[in-house]
Amino acid sequence: MDKPAKKTLHLKIALAIIFSALLPAALGLFIPLTPPFYILIGIGCSILSITFLFWTLKPLGQLIKNTREFAGGSLNIRADIRSGDEFEDVGTAFNLMVDKISKTLQQLETDRDVTVSEKNKLNEILTTLIDGIIAVDFNKNILLFNKSAQELTGFSETEVLGKPIDQVIHFFADQDEILSKTYCKENFNQTAKLIGKSGKQTRINLMSTQVDDQTQSHLSSVLMLHDLSREEELEQMKLDFVSMASHELKTPLTSIVGYLSVALNENKDKIPAESLQLLQKAFTSAQQLQTLIQNLLNVNKIERDKFTVSNESVDYLPILSKVVEDLRNQANQKNIVLTLKADNLQKVFADPIRIAEVLTNLVANAINYTNPGGKVEITTSVSPTELITTISDTGAGIPKEAISHLFTKFFRVSNLEQKGNKGTGLGLYISKSIVEKLRGKIWAESEEGHGSKFSFTLPLATQTAGFLDRNKFTAQAIQSGSLNY
Ligand SMILES: Nc1ncnc2c1ncn2[C@@H]1O[C@H](COP(=O)(O)OP(=O)(O)OP(=O)(O)O)[C@@H](O)[C@H]1O
Ligand SMILES: [Mg+2]
């Protein structure tokens, strides 16, 4: 609770007035004095009352001095007034005020140190980031431009700060410039070409995040520029290495498969059954390795956009029959009934070699992933413009969550039922590329424990002349490399 304010100052002043004016008057009334003596008493009283007044007002001078010192920056100054009157109250209030101001100033100083240290930390983080960071305000003027952004664009911070981003930094998707009104949007994420200060072009991934308006930071969007050139270089090196290694392996392996095949055929009746079995195993393993290398080369070509297919009108039934007959032995070994239900098929647009690869992979998969004693059936049906081929089996089936991943590179289902089956997970990825290049579609339907169904379409060759021409044009364009899809 606040102490009640003292009220002694006006009493002191009243006393001084009484002393200087009333006392000589009273003396004059009651004691008969000669004028000179009376004047002397009057002067004496006035001197005493003035001295008393000076003594009463002395703390005011000290307060003024203390206030001046405080204003001059001495935060530790305190008024020491013990006059017992209102000046003592003012002195106490002054000390309280000085205390509060000092604490507030100290707090402000601490807050400023924290802010400066946080700012330095943020600057340090932004500087060490490999990605370029650009922040813009609501008028799309640049507010922040980190070191990586400076290196990527070639502009220094002072050259761009406060300037409209569209005037300084230029991003392109194909031939079209992407402006800030497009990329300063939530979840913008796109590869783009950045044109730097000296016209240098860099492939980047441009990402944008919108800043919450509530933060009062004046930021509207933060852009992240991720340099893709190094990654693309590494990816290219990886592709080159796989391509070179596969080619180096392919030649000796072709000889091994050839020699083993000759050795097997020529010595069938001459060598003991055990040795023949070993030779047969070596031949099968070498063939598997050959398929794997061919698959790796195919994937390599797909990723380099160099995988080409011819697109001609072909008789489909002989291709289908040959694949089924080639794999019949494999099915028989597992006691799987392999049936082909197709006759009088119309011609289709396809690449005979590539489409045989697709069929071989799908039928081989059906045999591989079906238990002995099961069934694999190949059927065809016709829609107005397409021929649909379906390979169904009575195998283990595929879990629902795996179906959408089946056609991706290196994907293999890892359930118990399929354990022990060797494979690399490339067959379906390559098949999808081939079918799509031939303007078809491929899909899978399956229920775990109830077998699987793989289907793909091919355009029928009995189309109108326009369609035929279009396909011929497409095939030629693909062959010549002028069309990539
Ligand atoms: N008919 C099928 N029944 C059950 N699972 C299948 C069937 N076909 C494919 N799969 C699953 O899909 C995965 C991918 O098949 P894909 O043909 O791409 O590779 P792979 O057979 O493992 O190896 P490869 O590259 O030698 O063909 C397989 O590993 C298998 O788990
Ligand atoms: Mg396969």
Short mmCIF file of C-alpha atoms and ligand atoms in Angstrom, two decimals:
data_model
loop_
_atom_site.label_atom_id
_atom_site.label_comp_id
_atom_site.label_asym_id
_atom_site.label_seq_id
_atom_site.Cartn_x
_atom_site.Cartn_y
_atom_site.Cartn_z
CA MET A 1 0.00 0.00 0.00
CA ASP A 2 1.26 3.51 -0.83
CA LYS A 3 2.25 5.68 2.14
CA PRO A 4 0.04 8.82 2.58
CA ALA A 5 1.74 11.88 1.12
CA LYS A 6 3.41 14.22 3.61
CA LYS A 7 1.97 17.73 3.94
CA THR A 8 4.67 19.53 5.89
CA LEU A 9 6.18 21.66 3.15
CA HIS A 10 3.40 24.27 3.10
CA LEU A 11 3.56 24.39 6.94
CA LYS A 12 7.25 25.21 6.75
CA ILE A 13 6.61 27.93 4.17
CA ALA A 14 3.77 29.34 6.29
CA LEU A 15 6.11 29.37 9.29
CA ALA A 16 8.74 31.31 7.33
CA ILE A 17 6.14 33.89 6.25
CA ILE A 18 4.82 34.22 9.82
CA PHE A 19 8.32 34.59 11.14
CA SER A 20 9.33 37.26 8.66
CA ALA A 21 6.12 39.38 8.63
CA LEU A 22 3.94 38.65 11.65
CA LEU A 23 6.64 38.40 14.33
CA PRO A 24 7.99 41.99 13.91
CA ALA A 25 4.38 43.28 13.72
CA ALA A 26 3.42 41.50 16.98
CA LEU A 27 6.52 42.78 18.71
CA GLY A 28 5.71 46.30 17.56
CA LEU A 29 2.19 46.01 18.98
CA PHE A 30 3.05 44.69 22.41
CA ILE A 31 6.50 46.16 23.11
CA PRO A 32 7.09 49.90 22.67
CA LEU A 33 10.26 50.06 20.51
CA THR A 34 12.09 52.93 18.99
CA PRO A 35 11.92 52.89 15.15
CA PRO A 36 15.60 52.05 14.60
CA PHE A 37 15.38 49.13 16.99
CA TYR A 38 12.12 48.04 15.38
CA ILE A 39 13.71 48.11 11.89
CA LEU A 40 16.65 46.08 13.19
CA ILE A 41 14.34 43.38 14.55
CA GLY A 42 12.43 43.33 11.21
CA ILE A 43 15.67 42.84 9.23
CA GLY A 44 16.82 40.11 11.66
CA CYS A 45 13.51 38.22 11.31
CA SER A 46 13.62 38.47 7.50
CA ILE A 47 17.20 37.10 7.40
CA LEU A 48 16.19 34.22 9.67
CA SER A 49 13.07 33.37 7.63
CA ILE A 50 15.02 33.53 4.32
CA THR A 51 17.65 31.19 5.77
CA PHE A 52 14.85 28.91 6.95
CA LEU A 53 13.30 28.99 3.44
CA PHE A 54 16.67 28.16 1.80
CA TRP A 55 17.12 25.30 4.22
CA THR A 56 13.55 24.04 3.41
CA LEU A 57 14.10 24.20 -0.36
CA LYS A 58 17.60 22.67 -0.30
CA PRO A 59 16.36 19.12 -1.27
CA LEU A 60 14.89 20.62 -4.46
CA GLY A 61 18.38 21.51 -5.61
CA GLN A 62 19.58 17.98 -4.86
CA LEU A 63 16.62 16.54 -6.81
CA ILE A 64 17.42 18.72 -9.81
CA LYS A 65 21.08 17.61 -9.63
CA ASN A 66 20.10 13.90 -9.39
CA THR A 67 17.66 14.23 -12.32
CA ARG A 68 20.35 15.84 -14.45
CA GLU A 69 22.86 13.09 -13.62
CA PHE A 70 20.26 10.41 -14.44
CA ALA A 71 19.47 12.12 -17.76
CA GLY A 72 23.21 12.12 -18.42
CA GLY A 73 23.23 8.29 -18.27
CA SER A 74 24.14 7.53 -14.62
CA LEU A 75 21.61 4.77 -14.09
CA ASN A 76 22.88 4.05 -10.56
CA ILE A 77 22.10 7.49 -9.19
CA ARG A 78 19.67 7.60 -6.22
CA ALA A 79 18.24 10.65 -4.37
CA ASP A 80 19.06 10.64 -0.64
CA ILE A 81 16.55 13.12 0.80
CA ARG A 82 15.51 12.88 4.46
CA SER A 83 13.75 16.22 4.89
CA GLY A 84 10.60 14.64 6.29
CA ASP A 85 8.46 16.70 3.90
CA GLU A 86 7.06 16.35 0.38
CA PHE A 87 10.60 16.57 -1.03
CA GLU A 88 11.39 13.26 0.69
CA ASP A 89 8.27 11.79 -1.04
CA VAL A 90 9.42 13.15 -4.40
CA GLY A 91 12.90 11.70 -3.75
CA THR A 92 11.42 8.25 -2.98
CA ALA A 93 9.25 8.42 -6.13
CA PHE A 94 12.31 9.51 -8.12
CA ASN A 95 14.27 6.50 -6.81
CA LEU A 96 11.39 4.17 -7.73
CA MET A 97 11.15 5.62 -11.21
CA VAL A 98 14.91 5.36 -11.69
CA ASP A 99 14.78 1.70 -10.54
CA LYS A 100 12.04 0.87 -13.02
CA ILE A 101 13.67 2.68 -15.92
CA SER A 102 17.02 1.00 -15.16
CA LYS A 103 15.41 -2.46 -15.09
CA THR A 104 13.52 -1.79 -18.32
CA LEU A 105 16.70 -0.57 -19.99
CA GLN A 106 18.63 -3.62 -18.77
CA GLN A 107 15.83 -5.88 -20.07
CA LEU A 108 15.88 -4.08 -23.41
CA GLU A 109 19.62 -4.53 -23.57
CA THR A 110 19.33 -8.27 -22.86
CA ASP A 111 16.54 -8.59 -25.45
CA ARG A 112 18.67 -6.76 -27.97
CA ASP A 113 21.61 -9.09 -27.31
CA VAL A 114 19.33 -12.12 -27.75
CA THR A 115 17.91 -10.68 -30.98
CA VAL A 116 21.38 -9.94 -32.32
CA SER A 117 22.60 -13.42 -31.39
CA GLU A 118 19.50 -15.04 -33.00
CA LYS A 119 19.99 -12.91 -36.11
CA ASN A 120 23.64 -13.95 -36.27
CA LYS A 121 22.66 -17.62 -35.88
CA LEU A 122 20.05 -17.32 -38.64
CA ASN A 123 22.57 -15.57 -40.89
CA GLU A 124 25.10 -18.30 -40.17
CA ILE A 125 22.55 -21.01 -41.04
CA LEU A 126 21.49 -19.19 -44.21
CA THR A 127 25.13 -18.75 -45.21
CA THR A 128 26.02 -22.40 -44.71
CA LEU A 129 22.95 -23.65 -46.61
CA ILE A 130 23.86 -25.23 -49.93
CA ASP A 131 20.54 -24.15 -51.39
CA GLY A 132 19.89 -20.60 -52.45
CA ILE A 133 17.32 -18.83 -50.27
CA ILE A 134 15.45 -15.73 -51.42
CA ALA A 135 12.73 -14.06 -49.35
CA VAL A 136 10.34 -11.52 -50.83
CA ASP A 137 7.77 -9.14 -49.32
CA PHE A 138 4.15 -8.65 -50.37
CA ASN A 139 5.22 -6.45 -53.30
CA LYS A 140 7.63 -9.21 -54.42
CA ASN A 141 10.64 -7.09 -53.51
CA ILE A 142 13.70 -9.01 -52.34
CA LEU A 143 14.25 -8.89 -48.57
CA LEU A 144 16.80 -11.66 -48.10
CA PHE A 145 19.36 -13.18 -50.43
CA ASN A 146 21.72 -15.76 -48.93
CA LYS A 147 25.28 -16.61 -50.01
CA SER A 148 24.27 -19.61 -52.14
CA ALA A 149 21.67 -17.50 -53.95
CA GLN A 150 24.44 -14.99 -54.67
CA GLU A 151 26.71 -17.73 -56.03
CA LEU A 152 23.93 -19.26 -58.14
CA THR A 153 22.75 -15.99 -59.66
CA GLY A 154 26.01 -14.02 -59.73
CA PHE A 155 24.33 -11.03 -58.04
CA SER A 156 25.61 -9.57 -54.77
CA GLU A 157 23.22 -8.89 -51.91
CA THR A 158 23.43 -5.10 -52.37
CA GLU A 159 22.56 -5.41 -56.05
CA VAL A 160 19.23 -7.08 -55.40
CA LEU A 161 17.95 -6.12 -51.94
CA GLY A 162 14.75 -4.09 -52.16
CA LYS A 163 14.37 -4.68 -55.91
CA PRO A 164 11.38 -6.47 -57.52
CA ILE A 165 12.41 -10.11 -57.99
CA ASP A 166 10.97 -10.30 -61.53
CA GLN A 167 13.33 -7.51 -62.62
CA VAL A 168 16.49 -9.24 -61.44
CA ILE A 169 16.08 -13.01 -61.31
CA HIS A 170 14.75 -14.93 -64.30
CA PHE A 171 13.43 -18.51 -64.18
CA PHE A 172 12.34 -20.45 -67.27
CA ALA A 173 10.35 -23.63 -67.78
CA ASP A 174 11.15 -24.72 -71.34
CA GLN A 175 10.94 -21.46 -73.29
CA ASP A 176 8.45 -19.67 -71.02
CA GLU A 177 9.52 -17.41 -68.21
CA ILE A 178 7.99 -18.24 -64.84
CA LEU A 179 7.10 -15.06 -62.98
CA SER A 180 6.75 -14.47 -59.26
CA LYS A 181 2.94 -14.44 -59.48
CA THR A 182 3.22 -18.11 -60.52
CA TYR A 183 5.93 -19.40 -58.23
CA CYS A 184 5.07 -17.37 -55.11
CA LYS A 185 2.32 -19.82 -54.36
CA GLU A 186 1.95 -22.49 -51.70
CA ASN A 187 3.62 -25.80 -52.57
CA PHE A 188 5.19 -24.58 -55.83
CA ASN A 189 7.84 -27.15 -56.69
CA GLN A 190 9.22 -27.38 -60.21
CA THR A 191 12.46 -27.82 -62.09
CA ALA A 192 13.45 -24.66 -63.91
CA LYS A 193 16.30 -22.96 -65.70
CA LEU A 194 17.84 -20.05 -63.83
CA ILE A 195 19.43 -17.31 -65.91
CA GLY A 196 22.09 -15.60 -63.81
CA LYS A 197 23.66 -12.14 -64.02
CA SER A 198 26.13 -12.93 -66.75
CA GLY A 199 23.62 -15.05 -68.68
CA LYS A 200 24.89 -18.26 -67.04
CA GLN A 201 22.22 -20.98 -67.10
CA THR A 202 21.74 -23.39 -64.22
CA ARG A 203 19.17 -26.17 -63.88
CA ILE A 204 17.52 -25.83 -60.50
CA ASN A 205 14.60 -27.09 -58.51
CA LEU A 206 12.52 -24.09 -57.48
CA MET A 207 10.44 -24.46 -54.35
CA SER A 208 8.34 -21.83 -52.64
CA THR A 209 6.76 -21.53 -49.21
CA GLN A 210 4.27 -18.88 -48.15
CA VAL A 211 4.92 -17.09 -44.87
CA ASP A 212 2.15 -16.73 -42.31
CA ASP A 213 0.86 -13.15 -42.38
CA GLN A 214 0.55 -13.11 -38.58
CA THR A 215 4.30 -13.00 -37.98
CA GLN A 216 4.49 -9.31 -39.02
CA SER A 217 7.82 -10.03 -40.67
CA HIS A 218 6.71 -8.41 -43.95
CA LEU A 219 7.79 -11.64 -45.67
CA SER A 220 5.31 -13.09 -48.12
CA SER A 221 7.26 -15.97 -49.71
CA VAL A 222 10.52 -17.80 -49.22
CA LEU A 223 12.07 -19.41 -52.30
CA MET A 224 14.51 -22.28 -52.25
CA LEU A 225 16.79 -22.79 -55.27
CA HIS A 226 18.32 -26.26 -55.37
CA ASP A 227 21.14 -26.65 -57.89
CA LEU A 228 20.54 -29.80 -59.94
CA SER A 229 23.60 -29.67 -62.15
CA ARG A 230 25.87 -31.62 -59.77
CA GLU A 231 23.24 -34.32 -59.20
CA GLU A 232 22.63 -34.63 -62.93
CA GLU A 233 26.36 -34.94 -63.49
CA LEU A 234 26.56 -37.74 -60.90
CA GLU A 235 23.49 -39.46 -62.36
CA GLN A 236 25.09 -39.29 -65.80
CA MET A 237 28.33 -40.76 -64.41
CA LYS A 238 26.32 -43.59 -62.82
CA LEU A 239 24.50 -44.31 -66.08
CA ASP A 240 27.79 -44.24 -68.00
CA PHE A 241 29.37 -46.66 -65.54
CA VAL A 242 26.44 -49.13 -65.65
CA SER A 243 26.39 -48.95 -69.42
CA MET A 244 30.14 -49.53 -69.74
CA ALA A 245 30.23 -52.35 -67.17
CA SER A 246 27.22 -54.11 -68.74
CA HIS A 247 28.72 -53.93 -72.20
CA GLU A 248 32.07 -55.24 -70.94
CA LEU A 249 30.30 -58.18 -69.28
CA LYS A 250 27.99 -58.90 -72.20
CA THR A 251 30.61 -60.03 -74.72
CA PRO A 252 32.43 -62.69 -72.63
CA LEU A 253 29.11 -63.88 -71.24
CA THR A 254 27.72 -64.43 -74.75
CA SER A 255 30.75 -66.65 -75.46
CA ILE A 256 30.26 -68.58 -72.18
CA VAL A 257 26.57 -69.22 -72.96
CA GLY A 258 27.48 -70.25 -76.52
CA TYR A 259 30.27 -72.64 -75.46
CA LEU A 260 28.12 -74.17 -72.71
CA SER A 261 25.26 -74.69 -75.16
CA VAL A 262 27.60 -76.41 -77.64
CA ALA A 263 29.19 -78.49 -74.86
CA LEU A 264 25.75 -79.58 -73.66
CA ASN A 265 24.46 -80.53 -77.11
CA GLU A 266 27.60 -82.32 -78.28
CA ASN A 267 28.30 -84.26 -75.10
CA LYS A 268 24.77 -85.19 -74.05
CA ASP A 269 25.41 -88.90 -74.45
CA LYS A 270 29.14 -88.90 -73.77
CA ILE A 271 29.51 -87.53 -70.24
CA PRO A 272 28.11 -88.93 -66.97
CA ALA A 273 24.68 -87.74 -65.84
CA GLU A 274 26.14 -85.91 -62.80
CA SER A 275 28.55 -83.85 -64.92
CA LEU A 276 25.77 -83.17 -67.39
CA GLN A 277 23.62 -81.84 -64.55
CA LEU A 278 26.43 -79.53 -63.42
CA LEU A 279 26.89 -78.31 -66.97
CA GLN A 280 23.14 -77.70 -67.24
CA LYS A 281 23.20 -75.66 -63.99
CA ALA A 282 26.12 -73.57 -65.25
CA PHE A 283 24.27 -72.98 -68.54
CA THR A 284 21.05 -71.85 -66.70
CA SER A 285 23.01 -69.50 -64.39
CA ALA A 286 24.92 -68.00 -67.31
CA GLN A 287 21.61 -67.44 -69.13
CA GLN A 288 20.12 -65.74 -66.03
CA LEU A 289 23.15 -63.48 -65.84
CA GLN A 290 22.75 -62.69 -69.54
CA THR A 291 19.09 -61.70 -68.94
CA LEU A 292 20.10 -59.52 -66.01
CA ILE A 293 22.76 -57.72 -68.02
CA GLN A 294 20.37 -57.22 -70.91
CA ASN A 295 17.79 -55.82 -68.45
CA LEU A 296 20.38 -53.43 -66.99
CA LEU A 297 21.29 -52.24 -70.48
CA ASN A 298 17.61 -51.74 -71.30
CA VAL A 299 17.00 -49.73 -68.11
CA ASN A 300 20.06 -47.68 -68.89
CA LYS A 301 18.70 -46.88 -72.33
CA ILE A 302 15.25 -46.03 -70.93
CA GLU A 303 16.83 -43.57 -68.48
CA ARG A 304 18.96 -41.96 -71.15
CA ASP A 305 15.88 -41.69 -73.34
CA LYS A 306 17.63 -43.84 -75.91
CA PHE A 307 15.29 -46.84 -75.76
CA THR A 308 13.71 -47.15 -79.17
CA VAL A 309 11.04 -49.48 -80.53
CA SER A 310 9.88 -50.08 -84.07
CA ASN A 311 6.18 -49.77 -84.67
CA GLU A 312 4.99 -51.98 -87.51
CA SER A 313 1.94 -53.96 -88.42
CA VAL A 314 2.70 -57.47 -87.18
CA ASP A 315 1.04 -60.88 -86.95
CA TYR A 316 0.64 -61.26 -83.21
CA LEU A 317 -0.36 -64.92 -82.88
CA PRO A 318 3.01 -66.41 -84.02
CA ILE A 319 4.85 -64.19 -81.51
CA LEU A 320 2.49 -65.22 -78.73
CA SER A 321 2.69 -68.94 -79.62
CA LYS A 322 6.50 -68.88 -79.77
CA VAL A 323 6.82 -67.27 -76.31
CA VAL A 324 4.40 -69.82 -74.84
CA GLU A 325 6.24 -72.74 -76.44
CA ASP A 326 9.65 -71.40 -75.27
CA LEU A 327 8.38 -71.28 -71.70
CA ARG A 328 6.42 -74.56 -71.77
CA ASN A 329 9.40 -76.54 -70.57
CA GLN A 330 9.81 -74.21 -67.56
CA ALA A 331 6.08 -74.62 -66.75
CA ASN A 332 6.26 -78.42 -67.13
CA GLN A 333 9.20 -78.58 -64.71
CA LYS A 334 6.96 -76.96 -62.08
CA ASN A 335 3.98 -79.07 -63.10
CA ILE A 336 2.08 -75.92 -64.08
CA VAL A 337 -0.59 -76.12 -66.77
CA LEU A 338 0.18 -73.44 -69.34
CA THR A 339 -2.63 -72.64 -71.79
CA LEU A 340 -2.97 -70.18 -74.63
CA LYS A 341 -6.50 -69.28 -75.71
CA ALA A 342 -6.19 -67.23 -78.88
CA ASP A 343 -6.96 -67.75 -82.53
CA ASN A 344 -7.69 -65.68 -85.62
CA LEU A 345 -6.01 -62.63 -84.15
CA GLN A 346 -5.99 -59.38 -86.06
CA LYS A 347 -2.68 -57.69 -86.80
CA VAL A 348 -1.36 -55.20 -84.25
CA PHE A 349 1.09 -52.30 -84.29
CA ALA A 350 4.13 -53.49 -82.38
CA ASP A 351 7.84 -54.17 -82.32
CA PRO A 352 7.99 -57.99 -82.68
CA ILE A 353 11.19 -58.39 -80.65
CA ARG A 354 10.25 -55.99 -77.87
CA ILE A 355 6.71 -57.32 -77.52
CA ALA A 356 8.11 -60.87 -77.24
CA GLU A 357 10.23 -59.55 -74.34
CA VAL A 358 7.11 -58.19 -72.63
CA LEU A 359 5.23 -61.48 -73.10
CA THR A 360 8.23 -63.54 -71.93
CA ASN A 361 8.54 -61.48 -68.76
CA LEU A 362 4.83 -61.63 -67.93
CA VAL A 363 4.47 -65.37 -68.61
CA ALA A 364 7.78 -66.18 -66.85
CA ASN A 365 6.60 -64.16 -63.84
CA ALA A 366 3.29 -66.04 -63.80
CA ILE A 367 5.19 -69.38 -63.83
CA ASN A 368 7.78 -68.22 -61.26
CA TYR A 369 5.26 -66.86 -58.79
CA THR A 370 2.80 -69.77 -59.01
CA ASN A 371 3.22 -72.88 -56.87
CA PRO A 372 3.68 -76.30 -58.52
CA GLY A 373 0.39 -77.75 -59.70
CA GLY A 374 -1.11 -74.33 -60.51
CA LYS A 375 -2.38 -72.88 -63.79
CA VAL A 376 -1.24 -70.07 -66.09
CA GLU A 377 -3.56 -68.94 -68.85
CA ILE A 378 -2.99 -66.46 -71.69
CA THR A 379 -6.10 -64.99 -73.30
CA THR A 380 -6.80 -62.19 -75.74
CA SER A 381 -9.80 -59.96 -76.33
CA VAL A 382 -10.56 -57.09 -78.67
CA SER A 383 -11.87 -53.61 -77.90
CA PRO A 384 -12.80 -51.35 -80.85
CA THR A 385 -9.23 -50.12 -81.38
CA GLU A 386 -7.03 -52.37 -79.25
CA LEU A 387 -6.06 -55.95 -78.63
CA ILE A 388 -5.92 -56.85 -74.94
CA THR A 389 -3.63 -59.67 -73.80
CA THR A 390 -4.19 -61.07 -70.30
CA ILE A 391 -1.91 -63.46 -68.43
CA SER A 392 -3.66 -64.96 -65.38
CA ASP A 393 -2.26 -67.35 -62.85
CA THR A 394 -3.38 -69.20 -59.75
CA GLY A 395 -0.29 -68.12 -57.79
CA ALA A 396 0.27 -66.44 -54.46
CA GLY A 397 -1.14 -63.13 -55.62
CA ILE A 398 0.14 -59.67 -54.75
CA PRO A 399 -0.68 -57.63 -51.63
CA LYS A 400 -2.99 -54.68 -52.36
CA GLU A 401 -0.45 -52.05 -51.20
CA ALA A 402 2.22 -53.45 -53.56
CA ILE A 403 0.17 -53.25 -56.76
CA SER A 404 0.84 -49.55 -57.41
CA HIS A 405 4.62 -50.13 -57.09
CA LEU A 406 4.88 -53.18 -59.36
CA PHE A 407 6.01 -51.29 -62.45
CA THR A 408 8.71 -49.29 -60.69
CA LYS A 409 12.42 -50.05 -60.99
CA PHE A 410 13.85 -52.77 -58.70
CA PHE A 411 10.53 -53.32 -56.92
CA ARG A 412 9.94 -56.85 -55.62
CA VAL A 413 7.17 -58.10 -53.35
CA SER A 414 8.75 -59.29 -50.15
CA ASN A 415 6.07 -61.54 -48.67
CA LEU A 416 6.83 -65.02 -47.43
CA GLU A 417 5.05 -66.72 -50.32
CA GLN A 418 7.51 -65.26 -52.81
CA LYS A 419 10.66 -65.79 -50.78
CA GLY A 420 13.26 -67.80 -52.61
CA ASN A 421 12.31 -66.50 -56.06
CA LYS A 422 15.31 -64.87 -57.65
CA GLY A 423 14.72 -61.71 -59.63
CA THR A 424 15.87 -58.13 -59.87
CA GLY A 425 12.57 -56.32 -60.18
CA LEU A 426 13.33 -54.89 -63.62
CA GLY A 427 11.10 -56.99 -65.88
CA LEU A 428 7.84 -55.14 -65.27
CA TYR A 429 9.56 -51.71 -65.38
CA ILE A 430 10.99 -52.49 -68.82
CA SER A 431 7.70 -54.06 -69.98
CA LYS A 432 5.81 -50.91 -69.05
CA SER A 433 8.26 -48.73 -70.99
CA ILE A 434 7.93 -50.93 -74.07
CA VAL A 435 4.11 -51.10 -73.96
CA GLU A 436 3.80 -47.34 -73.46
CA LYS A 437 6.21 -46.62 -76.31
CA LEU A 438 3.94 -48.79 -78.44
CA ARG A 439 0.98 -46.61 -77.40
CA GLY A 440 -0.49 -49.27 -75.15
CA LYS A 441 -1.35 -49.56 -71.47
CA ILE A 442 -0.32 -52.18 -68.93
CA TRP A 443 -1.89 -52.96 -65.55
CA ALA A 444 -2.16 -55.60 -62.85
CA GLU A 445 -5.08 -56.98 -60.85
CA SER A 446 -4.56 -59.31 -57.97
CA GLU A 447 -5.81 -60.47 -54.63
CA GLU A 448 -3.43 -62.00 -52.16
CA GLY A 449 -3.89 -65.77 -52.15
CA HIS A 450 -6.11 -65.73 -55.25
CA GLY A 451 -3.68 -65.38 -58.14
CA SER A 452 -2.81 -62.43 -60.36
CA LYS A 453 -3.84 -61.02 -63.72
CA PHE A 454 -1.52 -58.88 -65.85
CA SER A 455 -2.99 -57.23 -68.96
CA PHE A 456 -1.67 -54.94 -71.65
CA THR A 457 -3.07 -53.40 -74.81
CA LEU A 458 -1.67 -52.90 -78.30
CA PRO A 459 -3.29 -50.81 -81.04
CA LEU A 460 -4.97 -52.90 -83.72
CA ALA A 461 -3.44 -52.50 -87.18
CA THR A 462 -6.88 -52.53 -88.85
CA GLN A 463 -7.33 -48.81 -88.32
CA THR A 464 -8.25 -46.03 -90.70
CA ALA A 465 -5.57 -44.65 -92.98
CA GLY A 466 -5.23 -41.54 -90.79
CA PHE A 467 -4.51 -43.61 -87.72
CA LEU A 468 -2.05 -45.73 -89.69
CA ASP A 469 -0.22 -42.66 -90.97
CA ARG A 470 -0.13 -41.18 -87.50
CA ASN A 471 1.42 -44.36 -86.14
CA LYS A 472 3.91 -44.55 -88.98
CA PHE A 473 4.85 -40.96 -88.35
CA THR A 474 5.18 -41.64 -84.62
CA ALA A 475 7.31 -44.73 -85.23
CA GLN A 476 9.61 -42.86 -87.61
CA ALA A 477 9.86 -39.93 -85.23
CA ILE A 478 10.78 -42.23 -82.37
CA GLN A 479 13.34 -44.04 -84.49
CA SER A 480 14.92 -40.80 -85.63
CA GLY A 481 15.02 -39.59 -82.03
CA SER A 482 12.95 -36.48 -82.75
CA LEU A 483 10.13 -37.64 -80.50
CA ASN A 484 10.66 -38.69 -76.93
CA TYR A 485 7.83 -39.74 -74.70
N1 LIG B 1 2.33 -63.11 -61.58
C1 LIG B 1 2.83 -62.64 -60.43
N2 LIG B 1 2.39 -63.11 -59.24
C2 LIG B 1 2.88 -62.63 -58.08
N3 LIG B 1 3.80 -61.66 -57.98
C3 LIG B 1 4.28 -61.15 -59.13
C4 LIG B 1 3.84 -61.60 -60.41
N4 LIG B 1 4.47 -60.88 -61.35
C5 LIG B 1 5.31 -60.05 -60.69
N5 LIG B 1 5.20 -60.20 -59.38
C6 LIG B 1 5.92 -59.45 -58.33
O1 LIG B 1 6.39 -58.27 -58.92
C7 LIG B 1 7.80 -58.16 -58.74
C8 LIG B 1 8.40 -57.44 -59.92
O2 LIG B 1 8.37 -58.27 -61.09
P1 LIG B 1 9.46 -58.06 -62.20
O3 LIG B 1 9.15 -58.95 -63.31
O4 LIG B 1 9.57 -56.61 -62.44
O5 LIG B 1 10.81 -58.48 -61.47
P2 LIG B 1 11.36 -59.89 -61.10
O6 LIG B 1 10.52 -60.95 -61.70
O7 LIG B 1 11.50 -59.92 -59.61
O8 LIG B 1 12.82 -59.86 -61.71
P3 LIG B 1 13.23 -59.76 -63.25
O9 LIG B 1 13.83 -58.43 -63.38
O10 LIG B 1 14.19 -60.85 -63.45
O11 LIG B 1 11.98 -59.90 -64.05
C9 LIG B 1 8.28 -59.56 -58.57
O12 LIG B 1 9.47 -59.62 -57.83
C10 LIG B 1 7.14 -60.20 -57.81
O13 LIG B 1 7.28 -59.93 -56.44
MG MG B 2 10.16 -60.81 -63.90
#
